[in-house]
mmCIF file of C-alpha atoms in Angstrom:
data_model
loop_
_atom_site.group_PDB
_atom_site.id
_atom_site.type_symbol
_atom_site.label_atom_id
_atom_site.label_comp_id
_atom_site.label_asym_id
_atom_site.label_seq_id
_atom_site.Cartn_x
_atom_site.Cartn_y
_atom_site.Cartn_z
ATOM 1 C CA UNK A 142 4.404 -6.153 -4.293
ATOM 2 C CA UNK A 143 1.579 -4.058 -3.913
ATOM 3 C CA UNK A 144 -0.892 -4.981 -1.177
ATOM 4 C CA UNK A 145 -4.474 -5.943 -1.735
ATOM 5 C CA UNK A 146 -7.535 -6.234 0.699
ATOM 6 C CA UNK A 147 -9.497 -9.453 0.550
ATOM 7 C CA UNK A 148 -13.211 -9.663 0.723
ATOM 8 C CA UNK A 149 -12.761 -10.557 4.484
ATOM 9 C CA UNK A 150 -12.684 -6.522 4.979
ATOM 10 C CA UNK A 151 -15.229 -5.233 7.327
ATOM 11 C CA UNK A 152 -15.045 -1.736 6.249
ATOM 12 C CA UNK A 153 -13.940 -0.491 9.546
ATOM 13 C CA UNK A 154 -12.465 2.765 7.946
ATOM 14 C CA UNK A 155 -8.865 2.612 9.898
ATOM 15 C CA UNK A 156 -6.734 1.739 7.027
ATOM 16 C CA UNK A 157 -7.627 4.522 4.562
ATOM 17 C CA UNK A 158 -6.312 7.406 6.740
ATOM 18 C CA UNK A 159 -3.006 5.499 7.519
ATOM 19 C CA UNK A 160 -1.997 5.444 3.784
ATOM 20 C CA UNK A 161 0.875 8.059 3.230
ATOM 21 C CA UNK A 162 -0.026 7.647 -0.608
ATOM 22 C CA UNK A 163 -3.707 7.764 -0.435
ATOM 23 C CA UNK A 164 -3.694 4.447 -2.170
ATOM 24 C CA UNK A 165 -6.732 3.268 -0.341
ATOM 25 C CA UNK A 166 -10.102 4.044 -1.094
ATOM 26 C CA UNK A 167 -13.705 2.788 -0.696
ATOM 27 C CA UNK A 168 -14.536 0.101 -3.572
ATOM 28 C CA UNK A 169 -17.979 -1.252 -4.271
ATOM 29 C CA UNK A 170 -18.012 -3.697 -1.416
ATOM 30 C CA UNK A 171 -15.003 -3.112 0.565
ATOM 31 C CA UNK A 172 -11.956 -0.848 0.603
ATOM 32 C CA UNK A 173 -9.457 -1.191 -2.285
ATOM 33 C CA UNK A 174 -5.577 -0.481 -2.824
ATOM 34 C CA UNK A 175 -4.512 1.179 -6.030
ATOM 35 C CA UNK A 176 -1.349 -0.993 -7.081
ATOM 36 C CA UNK A 177 0.080 2.368 -8.808
ATOM 37 C CA UNK A 178 0.065 4.122 -5.524
ATOM 38 C CA UNK A 179 0.848 1.445 -2.905
ATOM 39 C CA UNK A 180 4.718 1.550 -1.895
ATOM 40 C CA UNK A 181 3.856 -0.697 0.893
ATOM 41 C CA UNK A 182 5.014 2.350 2.866
ATOM 42 C CA UNK A 183 8.361 2.029 1.728
ATOM 43 C CA UNK A 184 10.202 5.652 2.129
ATOM 44 C CA UNK A 185 7.512 6.599 4.855
ATOM 45 C CA UNK A 186 7.706 3.859 7.314
ATOM 46 C CA UNK A 187 9.299 0.457 8.392
ATOM 47 C CA UNK A 188 6.107 -1.330 8.037
ATOM 48 C CA UNK A 189 3.085 -1.160 6.031
ATOM 49 C CA UNK A 190 0.734 0.954 8.129
ATOM 50 C CA UNK A 191 -2.482 -0.595 6.950
ATOM 51 C CA UNK A 192 -1.510 -4.033 7.484
ATOM 52 C CA UNK A 193 -0.334 -2.831 11.119
ATOM 53 C CA UNK A 194 -3.811 -1.329 12.011
ATOM 54 C CA UNK A 195 -6.172 -3.885 10.342
ATOM 55 C CA UNK A 196 -8.020 -5.716 13.005
ATOM 56 C CA UNK A 197 -9.131 -8.633 10.796
ATOM 57 C CA UNK A 198 -5.755 -9.173 8.850
ATOM 58 C CA UNK A 199 -7.297 -8.872 5.684
ATOM 59 C CA UNK A 200 -4.548 -6.906 3.888
ATOM 60 C CA UNK A 201 -1.957 -9.071 2.110
ATOM 61 C CA UNK A 202 0.777 -9.069 -0.648
ATOM 62 C CA UNK A 203 -0.581 -9.131 -4.187
ATOM 63 C CA UNK A 204 0.942 -12.338 -5.654
ATOM 64 C CA UNK A 205 0.013 -10.861 -9.041
ATOM 65 C CA UNK A 206 2.150 -7.632 -8.665
ATOM 66 C CA UNK A 207 5.375 -8.432 -7.639
ATOM 67 C CA UNK A 208 7.970 -5.600 -6.828
ATOM 68 C CA UNK A 209 11.254 -5.201 -5.176
ATOM 69 C CA UNK A 210 11.938 -3.005 -2.270
ATOM 70 C CA UNK A 211 14.095 -1.000 -4.659
ATOM 71 C CA UNK A 212 11.115 -0.508 -7.081
ATOM 72 C CA UNK A 213 8.766 0.313 -4.305
ATOM 73 C CA UNK A 214 11.173 3.239 -3.229
ATOM 74 C CA UNK A 215 11.502 4.137 -6.889
ATOM 75 C CA UNK A 216 7.715 4.314 -6.872
ATOM 76 C CA UNK A 217 7.856 6.326 -3.622
ATOM 77 C CA UNK A 218 10.332 8.952 -5.148
ATOM 78 C CA UNK A 219 8.178 9.184 -8.403
ATOM 79 C CA UNK A 220 4.956 9.735 -6.217
ATOM 80 C CA UNK A 221 7.176 12.302 -4.022
ATOM 81 C CA UNK A 222 8.224 14.259 -7.030
ATOM 82 C CA UNK A 223 11.925 13.379 -6.454
ATOM 83 C CA UNK A 224 14.367 11.720 -8.645
ATOM 84 C CA UNK A 225 16.249 8.596 -7.680
ATOM 85 C CA UNK A 226 19.891 9.290 -7.158
ATOM 86 C CA UNK A 227 21.990 7.940 -9.895
ATOM 87 C CA UNK A 228 24.691 5.622 -9.099
#
């Protein structure tokens, strides 16, 4: 699953610099996450860094975009310009 930022966001600016994929940007009213770039930090960190630093816990799994850890890792490899090992 990709992550989403709810309307409880207080625009504190702490999540954006933590995202290794530059998936977080300022939206019209609050920060937003690009699901095409969000890997939930798979390939980079054990935990989603934006979730870890959010002071109001407004970053949640997007129920409309279901992805397995394997799919998130493949997205990470694509974004990193690497190919998945064939098996």
